[in-house]
Amino acid sequence: MSARLHFGTSGWNTKDWIGPFYQPGTKTPDMLASYAKVFSSVEVDATYYGIPRASSIETWRERSPNGFRFSLKTPSTVTHDRRFVNADTYFGAFLQRIRPLGDKLGVVLIQCPPDFSPARDSRAALFGFMETELSSDLAFALELRDPRWYDDALFAHARANHFTLAVTEGSHSDLGLAAKIVEELVREPPAQHAYIRWLGDQTLPHYDHVQLDRSGSHDAWERMIRSLQTVCTDIYAYASNDYEGFAPATLRAMLARLGEPAPPETGELRLL
């Protein structure tokens, strides 16, 4: 099996990209259309702050080409405020709002807060939510930021309810934990898709060029992605600017390692 790769960045409207990625003079409303000529997917952070307007969904769909995929964060009302308790109506409204994306809807990311520990009440709330509220025709990924969650019960619950577990590298997950999750996903896949996030562990002052050397991490990620490719039909992977300083360059480097065609050149890239 050779999985389709949907690689993108966490958002598209970074002003520091004007010049190194976007052509000089690019206006914010024109960024998505320009971005979508280079990468095939994007992770939308804006939905974390609330259910998007119907007009936003329509605009995203209109300004992206066929085959493009939007992965959307679940609103924090569900994950951080209500912590999966009495969140079904709000979550249902969110899913209903984003459905018009149609075949451009990638994965719905359910990102939990760092202080959401695997205590008995939290586990009951989360497991109950994941069992009853996920629509079978949509793809979901769960990101837990406390490493103690990753036990046999969690993996079994993911398999029973057909959602994947996000694999990340950042301040809440190191490469060791990422490798453990990938090993379980490959051993007995819970879903046909995988979800990867390159987040980083610090905030950088500017996002117009690569500022950190993560070549060692790239080696590990190449191995993990090649392993996932043997069992998945689709792999979604998203880079944050905080990972290396310039997310478009992170994606180009990873795609090159995997032998994928190079995305079109834009702007004046400064890699180091």
PDB file of C-alpha atoms in Angstrom:
ATOM      1  CA  MET A   1       0.000   0.000   0.000  1.00  0.00           C
ATOM      2  CA  SER A   2       1.235   3.497  -0.835  1.00  0.00           C
ATOM      3  CA  ALA A   3      -0.588   6.230   1.048  1.00  0.00           C
ATOM      4  CA  ARG A   4      -1.600   9.538  -0.457  1.00  0.00           C
ATOM      5  CA  LEU A   5       0.314  12.363   1.230  1.00  0.00           C
ATOM      6  CA  HIS A   6      -1.546  15.524   2.218  1.00  0.00           C
ATOM      7  CA  PHE A   7       1.202  17.811   3.513  1.00  0.00           C
ATOM      8  CA  GLY A   8       0.615  21.385   4.555  1.00  0.00           C
ATOM      9  CA  THR A   9       1.263  24.077   7.112  1.00  0.00           C
ATOM     10  CA  SER A  10      -0.639  25.184  10.195  1.00  0.00           C
ATOM     11  CA  GLY A  11      -2.457  28.107   8.606  1.00  0.00           C
ATOM     12  CA  TRP A  12      -1.668  30.103   5.479  1.00  0.00           C
ATOM     13  CA  ASN A  13      -1.898  33.818   6.358  1.00  0.00           C
ATOM     14  CA  THR A  14       1.558  34.421   7.836  1.00  0.00           C
ATOM     15  CA  LYS A  15       2.688  37.936   6.940  1.00  0.00           C
ATOM     16  CA  ASP A  16       6.366  36.993   7.307  1.00  0.00           C
ATOM     17  CA  TRP A  17       5.917  34.716   4.284  1.00  0.00           C
ATOM     18  CA  ILE A  18       5.412  37.680   1.958  1.00  0.00           C
ATOM     19  CA  GLY A  19       8.667  37.675   0.018  1.00  0.00           C
ATOM     20  CA  PRO A  20      10.140  34.273   0.947  1.00  0.00           C
ATOM     21  CA  PHE A  21       6.929  32.364   0.050  1.00  0.00           C
ATOM     22  CA  TYR A  22       4.245  34.693  -1.259  1.00  0.00           C
ATOM     23  CA  GLN A  23       5.045  37.177  -3.992  1.00  0.00           C
ATOM     24  CA  PRO A  24       5.712  40.710  -2.729  1.00  0.00           C
ATOM     25  CA  GLY A  25       2.501  42.674  -2.487  1.00  0.00           C
ATOM     26  CA  THR A  26       0.279  39.639  -1.881  1.00  0.00           C
ATOM     27  CA  LYS A  27      -2.824  40.653   0.068  1.00  0.00           C
ATOM     28  CA  THR A  28      -4.292  38.531   2.864  1.00  0.00           C
ATOM     29  CA  PRO A  29      -7.467  37.599   0.916  1.00  0.00           C
ATOM     30  CA  ASP A  30      -5.300  36.255  -1.919  1.00  0.00           C
ATOM     31  CA  MET A  31      -3.019  34.107   0.236  1.00  0.00           C
ATOM     32  CA  LEU A  32      -5.112  30.931   0.269  1.00  0.00           C
ATOM     33  CA  ALA A  33      -5.356  30.728  -3.513  1.00  0.00           C
ATOM     34  CA  SER A  34      -1.581  31.264  -3.792  1.00  0.00           C
ATOM     35  CA  TYR A  35      -0.852  28.751  -1.030  1.00  0.00           C
ATOM     36  CA  ALA A  36      -3.055  26.098  -2.646  1.00  0.00           C
ATOM     37  CA  LYS A  37      -0.980  26.250  -5.827  1.00  0.00           C
ATOM     38  CA  VAL A  38       1.973  24.901  -3.815  1.00  0.00           C
ATOM     39  CA  PHE A  39       0.667  22.554  -1.109  1.00  0.00           C
ATOM     40  CA  SER A  40      -2.261  20.135  -1.194  1.00  0.00           C
ATOM     41  CA  SER A  41      -3.608  20.655   2.322  1.00  0.00           C
ATOM     42  CA  VAL A  42      -3.716  23.009   5.281  1.00  0.00           C
ATOM     43  CA  GLU A  43      -4.539  22.755   8.973  1.00  0.00           C
ATOM     44  CA  VAL A  44      -7.012  25.442  10.033  1.00  0.00           C
ATOM     45  CA  ASP A  45      -6.365  26.837  13.504  1.00  0.00           C
ATOM     46  CA  ALA A  46      -9.148  29.425  13.325  1.00  0.00           C
ATOM     47  CA  THR A  47     -11.841  26.849  14.071  1.00  0.00           C
ATOM     48  CA  TYR A  48     -10.261  26.272  17.489  1.00  0.00           C
ATOM     49  CA  TYR A  49     -11.695  29.645  18.504  1.00  0.00           C
ATOM     50  CA  GLY A  50     -15.254  28.892  17.438  1.00  0.00           C
ATOM     51  CA  ILE A  51     -17.581  27.508  14.781  1.00  0.00           C
ATOM     52  CA  PRO A  52     -16.663  29.191  11.492  1.00  0.00           C
ATOM     53  CA  ARG A  53     -19.142  31.300   9.571  1.00  0.00           C
ATOM     54  CA  ALA A  54     -20.867  29.606   6.649  1.00  0.00           C
ATOM     55  CA  SER A  55     -19.389  32.307   4.404  1.00  0.00           C
ATOM     56  CA  SER A  56     -15.872  31.315   5.500  1.00  0.00           C
ATOM     57  CA  ILE A  57     -16.487  27.690   4.557  1.00  0.00           C
ATOM     58  CA  GLU A  58     -17.782  28.798   1.162  1.00  0.00           C
ATOM     59  CA  THR A  59     -14.768  31.058   0.613  1.00  0.00           C
ATOM     60  CA  TRP A  60     -12.283  28.337   1.526  1.00  0.00           C
ATOM     61  CA  ARG A  61     -13.918  25.937  -0.884  1.00  0.00           C
ATOM     62  CA  GLU A  62     -14.071  28.468  -3.709  1.00  0.00           C
ATOM     63  CA  ARG A  63     -10.440  29.588  -3.349  1.00  0.00           C
ATOM     64  CA  SER A  64      -8.896  26.101  -3.372  1.00  0.00           C
ATOM     65  CA  PRO A  65      -8.510  23.654  -6.262  1.00  0.00           C
ATOM     66  CA  ASN A  66     -10.027  20.214  -6.657  1.00  0.00           C
ATOM     67  CA  GLY A  67      -8.231  17.675  -4.487  1.00  0.00           C
ATOM     68  CA  PHE A  68      -7.245  20.197  -1.816  1.00  0.00           C
ATOM     69  CA  ARG A  69      -7.940  19.194   1.810  1.00  0.00           C
ATOM     70  CA  PHE A  70      -8.715  21.310   4.867  1.00  0.00           C
ATOM     71  CA  SER A  71      -8.127  19.741   8.278  1.00  0.00           C
ATOM     72  CA  LEU A  72      -9.917  21.626  11.032  1.00  0.00           C
ATOM     73  CA  LYS A  73      -9.344  21.937  14.755  1.00  0.00           C
ATOM     74  CA  THR A  74     -12.324  21.225  16.977  1.00  0.00           C
ATOM     75  CA  PRO A  75     -13.447  24.384  18.823  1.00  0.00           C
ATOM     76  CA  SER A  76     -11.973  24.801  22.289  1.00  0.00           C
ATOM     77  CA  THR A  77     -15.485  25.043  23.697  1.00  0.00           C
ATOM     78  CA  VAL A  78     -15.628  21.255  23.313  1.00  0.00           C
ATOM     79  CA  THR A  79     -12.088  20.325  24.321  1.00  0.00           C
ATOM     80  CA  HIS A  80     -10.897  22.975  26.765  1.00  0.00           C
ATOM     81  CA  ASP A  81     -13.992  24.582  28.262  1.00  0.00           C
ATOM     82  CA  ARG A  82     -16.524  21.756  28.498  1.00  0.00           C
ATOM     83  CA  ARG A  83     -13.892  19.006  28.362  1.00  0.00           C
ATOM     84  CA  PHE A  84     -16.265  16.683  26.512  1.00  0.00           C
ATOM     85  CA  VAL A  85     -19.080  17.065  29.081  1.00  0.00           C
ATOM     86  CA  ASN A  86     -22.378  18.317  27.631  1.00  0.00           C
ATOM     87  CA  ALA A  87     -20.527  19.175  24.440  1.00  0.00           C
ATOM     88  CA  ASP A  88     -22.499  17.033  21.997  1.00  0.00           C
ATOM     89  CA  THR A  89     -24.854  19.733  20.697  1.00  0.00           C
ATOM     90  CA  TYR A  90     -22.064  22.244  20.092  1.00  0.00           C
ATOM     91  CA  PHE A  91     -19.845  19.630  18.452  1.00  0.00           C
ATOM     92  CA  GLY A  92     -22.735  18.498  16.254  1.00  0.00           C
ATOM     93  CA  ALA A  93     -23.311  22.086  15.134  1.00  0.00           C
ATOM     94  CA  PHE A  94     -19.614  22.384  14.283  1.00  0.00           C
ATOM     95  CA  LEU A  95     -19.668  19.226  12.161  1.00  0.00           C
ATOM     96  CA  GLN A  96     -22.828  20.359  10.405  1.00  0.00           C
ATOM     97  CA  ARG A  97     -21.247  23.730   9.592  1.00  0.00           C
ATOM     98  CA  ILE A  98     -18.105  22.239   8.030  1.00  0.00           C
ATOM     99  CA  ARG A  99     -19.827  19.540   5.968  1.00  0.00           C
ATOM    100  CA  PRO A 100     -20.255  21.840   2.926  1.00  0.00           C
ATOM    101  CA  LEU A 101     -16.497  21.502   2.389  1.00  0.00           C
ATOM    102  CA  GLY A 102     -17.454  18.115   0.948  1.00  0.00           C
ATOM    103  CA  ASP A 103     -14.519  16.189  -0.470  1.00  0.00           C
ATOM    104  CA  LYS A 104     -12.208  19.030   0.562  1.00  0.00           C
ATOM    105  CA  LEU A 105     -12.722  18.189   4.239  1.00  0.00           C
ATOM    106  CA  GLY A 106      -9.663  16.303   5.458  1.00  0.00           C
ATOM    107  CA  VAL A 107      -9.468  15.392   9.163  1.00  0.00           C
ATOM    108  CA  VAL A 108     -11.170  16.864  12.211  1.00  0.00           C
ATOM    109  CA  LEU A 109      -8.498  17.287  14.898  1.00  0.00           C
ATOM    110  CA  ILE A 110      -9.632  16.937  18.503  1.00  0.00           C
ATOM    111  CA  GLN A 111      -6.806  18.560  20.484  1.00  0.00           C
ATOM    112  CA  CYS A 112      -6.914  18.234  24.261  1.00  0.00           C
ATOM    113  CA  PRO A 113      -5.293  20.711  26.675  1.00  0.00           C
ATOM    114  CA  PRO A 114      -2.010  19.842  28.424  1.00  0.00           C
ATOM    115  CA  ASP A 115      -3.679  19.670  31.844  1.00  0.00           C
ATOM    116  CA  PHE A 116      -6.279  17.145  30.668  1.00  0.00           C
ATOM    117  CA  SER A 117      -4.920  14.181  32.614  1.00  0.00           C
ATOM    118  CA  PRO A 118      -6.055  10.545  32.377  1.00  0.00           C
ATOM    119  CA  ALA A 119      -7.980  10.718  35.644  1.00  0.00           C
ATOM    120  CA  ARG A 120     -11.034   8.504  35.941  1.00  0.00           C
ATOM    121  CA  ASP A 121     -13.589  11.257  35.244  1.00  0.00           C
ATOM    122  CA  SER A 122     -11.612  12.650  32.303  1.00  0.00           C
ATOM    123  CA  ARG A 123     -11.200   9.197  30.804  1.00  0.00           C
ATOM    124  CA  ALA A 124     -14.932   8.509  31.159  1.00  0.00           C
ATOM    125  CA  ALA A 125     -15.864  11.836  29.554  1.00  0.00           C
ATOM    126  CA  LEU A 126     -13.432  11.485  26.662  1.00  0.00           C
ATOM    127  CA  PHE A 127     -14.136   7.840  25.909  1.00  0.00           C
ATOM    128  CA  GLY A 128     -17.874   8.409  26.084  1.00  0.00           C
ATOM    129  CA  PHE A 129     -17.627  11.360  23.717  1.00  0.00           C
ATOM    130  CA  MET A 130     -15.427   9.541  21.194  1.00  0.00           C
ATOM    131  CA  GLU A 131     -17.775   6.559  21.250  1.00  0.00           C
ATOM    132  CA  THR A 132     -20.991   8.468  20.639  1.00  0.00           C
ATOM    133  CA  GLU A 133     -20.228  11.743  18.822  1.00  0.00           C
ATOM    134  CA  LEU A 134     -17.974  10.835  15.873  1.00  0.00           C
ATOM    135  CA  SER A 135     -19.701  10.651  12.502  1.00  0.00           C
ATOM    136  CA  SER A 136     -18.746   7.492  10.647  1.00  0.00           C
ATOM    137  CA  ASP A 137     -18.399   9.309   7.304  1.00  0.00           C
ATOM    138  CA  LEU A 138     -15.785  11.769   8.578  1.00  0.00           C
ATOM    139  CA  ALA A 139     -12.137  11.303   9.587  1.00  0.00           C
ATOM    140  CA  PHE A 140     -10.969  12.196  13.099  1.00  0.00           C
ATOM    141  CA  ALA A 141      -7.649  12.461  14.936  1.00  0.00           C
ATOM    142  CA  LEU A 142      -7.232  12.772  18.710  1.00  0.00           C
ATOM    143  CA  GLU A 143      -4.255  14.611  20.201  1.00  0.00           C
ATOM    144  CA  LEU A 144      -3.565  14.118  23.892  1.00  0.00           C
ATOM    145  CA  ARG A 145      -0.847  16.222  25.490  1.00  0.00           C
ATOM    146  CA  ASP A 146      -0.249  14.186  28.628  1.00  0.00           C
ATOM    147  CA  PRO A 147       1.932  11.141  27.780  1.00  0.00           C
ATOM    148  CA  ARG A 148       0.249   9.070  30.496  1.00  0.00           C
ATOM    149  CA  TRP A 149      -2.803   8.673  28.273  1.00  0.00           C
ATOM    150  CA  TYR A 150      -1.028   6.390  25.826  1.00  0.00           C
ATOM    151  CA  ASP A 151      -1.843   2.987  27.244  1.00  0.00           C
ATOM    152  CA  ASP A 152      -3.475  -0.172  25.913  1.00  0.00           C
ATOM    153  CA  ALA A 153      -6.941   1.109  26.795  1.00  0.00           C
ATOM    154  CA  LEU A 154      -6.532   4.218  24.642  1.00  0.00           C
ATOM    155  CA  PHE A 155      -5.261   2.301  21.625  1.00  0.00           C
ATOM    156  CA  ALA A 156      -8.069  -0.243  22.006  1.00  0.00           C
ATOM    157  CA  HIS A 157     -10.641   2.567  22.203  1.00  0.00           C
ATOM    158  CA  ALA A 158      -9.235   4.180  19.055  1.00  0.00           C
ATOM    159  CA  ARG A 159      -9.490   0.891  17.179  1.00  0.00           C
ATOM    160  CA  ALA A 160     -13.028   0.243  18.391  1.00  0.00           C
ATOM    161  CA  ASN A 161     -14.185   3.695  17.288  1.00  0.00           C
ATOM    162  CA  HIS A 162     -12.055   4.124  14.161  1.00  0.00           C
ATOM    163  CA  PHE A 163     -10.219   7.347  14.919  1.00  0.00           C
ATOM    164  CA  THR A 164      -6.479   7.834  14.674  1.00  0.00           C
ATOM    165  CA  LEU A 165      -4.128   9.258  17.287  1.00  0.00           C
ATOM    166  CA  ALA A 166      -2.182  12.333  16.244  1.00  0.00           C
ATOM    167  CA  VAL A 167       1.584  11.855  16.149  1.00  0.00           C
ATOM    168  CA  THR A 168       3.458  15.003  17.113  1.00  0.00           C
ATOM    169  CA  GLU A 169       6.842  16.466  17.946  1.00  0.00           C
ATOM    170  CA  GLY A 170       6.806  19.481  20.218  1.00  0.00           C
ATOM    171  CA  SER A 171       6.796  20.608  23.809  1.00  0.00           C
ATOM    172  CA  HIS A 172       4.238  17.940  24.775  1.00  0.00           C
ATOM    173  CA  SER A 173       5.574  14.993  22.756  1.00  0.00           C
ATOM    174  CA  ASP A 174       9.093  13.904  21.935  1.00  0.00           C
ATOM    175  CA  LEU A 175      10.282  11.524  19.233  1.00  0.00           C
ATOM    176  CA  GLY A 176      10.197   8.602  21.657  1.00  0.00           C
ATOM    177  CA  LEU A 177       6.474   8.994  22.268  1.00  0.00           C
ATOM    178  CA  ALA A 178       5.873   9.602  18.573  1.00  0.00           C
ATOM    179  CA  ALA A 179       7.642   6.352  17.706  1.00  0.00           C
ATOM    180  CA  LYS A 180       5.574   4.452  20.300  1.00  0.00           C
ATOM    181  CA  ILE A 181       2.331   5.763  18.821  1.00  0.00           C
ATOM    182  CA  VAL A 182       3.401   4.972  15.262  1.00  0.00           C
ATOM    183  CA  GLU A 183       4.378   1.439  16.267  1.00  0.00           C
ATOM    184  CA  GLU A 184       0.864   0.848  17.603  1.00  0.00           C
ATOM    185  CA  LEU A 185      -0.793   2.483  14.590  1.00  0.00           C
ATOM    186  CA  VAL A 186       1.162   0.231  12.252  1.00  0.00           C
ATOM    187  CA  ARG A 187       0.700  -2.925  14.302  1.00  0.00           C
ATOM    188  CA  GLU A 188      -3.091  -2.646  14.234  1.00  0.00           C
ATOM    189  CA  PRO A 189      -4.347   0.483  12.437  1.00  0.00           C
ATOM    190  CA  PRO A 190      -7.391   2.105  14.044  1.00  0.00           C
ATOM    191  CA  ALA A 191      -8.227   4.030  10.865  1.00  0.00           C
ATOM    192  CA  GLN A 192      -7.125   4.312   7.255  1.00  0.00           C
ATOM    193  CA  HIS A 193      -5.574   7.724   7.827  1.00  0.00           C
ATOM    194  CA  ALA A 194      -2.668   9.004   9.911  1.00  0.00           C
ATOM    195  CA  TYR A 195      -2.198  12.522  11.285  1.00  0.00           C
ATOM    196  CA  ILE A 196       1.206  14.118  11.962  1.00  0.00           C
ATOM    197  CA  ARG A 197       2.028  17.505  13.494  1.00  0.00           C
ATOM    198  CA  TRP A 198       5.470  19.147  13.597  1.00  0.00           C
ATOM    199  CA  LEU A 199       4.994  21.768  16.321  1.00  0.00           C
ATOM    200  CA  GLY A 200       8.314  22.732  17.855  1.00  0.00           C
ATOM    201  CA  ASP A 201       8.986  23.704  21.447  1.00  0.00           C
ATOM    202  CA  GLN A 202       9.636  27.445  21.330  1.00  0.00           C
ATOM    203  CA  THR A 203       8.277  30.636  19.787  1.00  0.00           C
ATOM    204  CA  LEU A 204      10.543  32.329  17.259  1.00  0.00           C
ATOM    205  CA  PRO A 205      10.654  36.079  16.564  1.00  0.00           C
ATOM    206  CA  HIS A 206      10.256  35.802  12.785  1.00  0.00           C
ATOM    207  CA  TYR A 207       8.980  33.169  10.383  1.00  0.00           C
ATOM    208  CA  ASP A 208      10.725  33.995   7.126  1.00  0.00           C
ATOM    209  CA  HIS A 209      13.563  31.430   7.066  1.00  0.00           C
ATOM    210  CA  VAL A 210      14.746  28.214   8.709  1.00  0.00           C
ATOM    211  CA  GLN A 211      16.384  28.967  12.063  1.00  0.00           C
ATOM    212  CA  LEU A 212      16.696  25.531  13.709  1.00  0.00           C
ATOM    213  CA  ASP A 213      18.481  22.410  12.514  1.00  0.00           C
ATOM    214  CA  ARG A 214      16.142  19.445  12.945  1.00  0.00           C
ATOM    215  CA  SER A 215      17.833  17.123  10.464  1.00  0.00           C
ATOM    216  CA  GLY A 216      18.038  14.400  13.137  1.00  0.00           C
ATOM    217  CA  SER A 217      14.289  14.634  13.634  1.00  0.00           C
ATOM    218  CA  HIS A 218      13.793  14.505   9.876  1.00  0.00           C
ATOM    219  CA  ASP A 219      15.628  11.176   9.804  1.00  0.00           C
ATOM    220  CA  ALA A 220      13.268   9.737  12.405  1.00  0.00           C
ATOM    221  CA  TRP A 221      10.164  11.130  10.721  1.00  0.00           C
ATOM    222  CA  GLU A 222      11.146   9.727   7.364  1.00  0.00           C
ATOM    223  CA  ARG A 223      11.310   6.255   8.916  1.00  0.00           C
ATOM    224  CA  MET A 224       7.977   6.698  10.693  1.00  0.00           C
ATOM    225  CA  ILE A 225       6.185   8.010   7.619  1.00  0.00           C
ATOM    226  CA  ARG A 226       7.506   5.192   5.444  1.00  0.00           C
ATOM    227  CA  SER A 227       6.208   2.760   8.038  1.00  0.00           C
ATOM    228  CA  LEU A 228       2.780   4.406   8.091  1.00  0.00           C
ATOM    229  CA  GLN A 229       2.659   4.340   4.304  1.00  0.00           C
ATOM    230  CA  THR A 230       2.484   0.542   4.434  1.00  0.00           C
ATOM    231  CA  VAL A 231      -0.845   0.513   6.306  1.00  0.00           C
ATOM    232  CA  CYS A 232      -2.603   3.831   5.574  1.00  0.00           C
ATOM    233  CA  THR A 233      -4.438   5.131   2.534  1.00  0.00           C
ATOM    234  CA  ASP A 234      -3.937   8.792   3.513  1.00  0.00           C
ATOM    235  CA  ILE A 235      -1.327  10.572   5.613  1.00  0.00           C
ATOM    236  CA  TYR A 236      -1.963  14.145   6.707  1.00  0.00           C
ATOM    237  CA  ALA A 237       1.066  16.062   7.992  1.00  0.00           C
ATOM    238  CA  TYR A 238       1.275  19.685   9.084  1.00  0.00           C
ATOM    239  CA  ALA A 239       4.231  21.879   9.993  1.00  0.00           C
ATOM    240  CA  SER A 240       4.142  24.847  12.337  1.00  0.00           C
ATOM    241  CA  ASN A 241       6.452  27.808  11.826  1.00  0.00           C
ATOM    242  CA  ASP A 242       7.741  27.193  15.341  1.00  0.00           C
ATOM    243  CA  TYR A 243       9.143  23.810  14.338  1.00  0.00           C
ATOM    244  CA  GLU A 244      12.090  25.194  12.352  1.00  0.00           C
ATOM    245  CA  GLY A 245      11.209  28.808  11.680  1.00  0.00           C
ATOM    246  CA  PHE A 246       9.690  28.537   8.206  1.00  0.00           C
ATOM    247  CA  ALA A 247       7.029  25.891   7.708  1.00  0.00           C
ATOM    248  CA  PRO A 248       7.097  25.796   3.871  1.00  0.00           C
ATOM    249  CA  ALA A 249      10.782  24.790   3.971  1.00  0.00           C
ATOM    250  CA  THR A 250      10.031  22.041   6.503  1.00  0.00           C
ATOM    251  CA  LEU A 251       7.507  20.543   4.099  1.00  0.00           C
ATOM    252  CA  ARG A 252       9.819  20.780   1.118  1.00  0.00           C
ATOM    253  CA  ALA A 253      12.558  18.979   3.043  1.00  0.00           C
ATOM    254  CA  MET A 254      10.273  16.164   4.177  1.00  0.00           C
ATOM    255  CA  LEU A 255       8.713  15.683   0.740  1.00  0.00           C
ATOM    256  CA  ALA A 256      12.178  15.529  -0.810  1.00  0.00           C
ATOM    257  CA  ARG A 257      13.258  12.857   1.673  1.00  0.00           C
ATOM    258  CA  LEU A 258      10.218  10.792   0.739  1.00  0.00           C
ATOM    259  CA  GLY A 259      10.968  11.045  -2.959  1.00  0.00           C
ATOM    260  CA  GLU A 260       7.904  13.160  -3.699  1.00  0.00           C
ATOM    261  CA  PRO A 261       7.835  15.757  -6.484  1.00  0.00           C
ATOM    262  CA  ALA A 262       9.044  19.148  -5.324  1.00  0.00           C
ATOM    263  CA  PRO A 263       6.268  21.729  -4.828  1.00  0.00           C
ATOM    264  CA  PRO A 264       6.450  24.747  -7.161  1.00  0.00           C
ATOM    265  CA  GLU A 265       8.941  27.388  -6.117  1.00  0.00           C
ATOM    266  CA  THR A 266       7.483  30.665  -4.890  1.00  0.00           C
ATOM    267  CA  GLY A 267       8.954  33.906  -3.584  1.00  0.00           C
ATOM    268  CA  GLU A 268      12.638  33.907  -2.757  1.00  0.00           C
ATOM    269  CA  LEU A 269      13.240  30.972  -0.378  1.00  0.00           C
ATOM    270  CA  ARG A 270      15.940  31.421   2.251  1.00  0.00           C
ATOM    271  CA  LEU A 271      16.527  28.043   3.834  1.00  0.00           C
ATOM    272  CA  LEU A 272      19.255  28.942   6.312  1.00  0.00           C
TER     273      LEU A 272
END
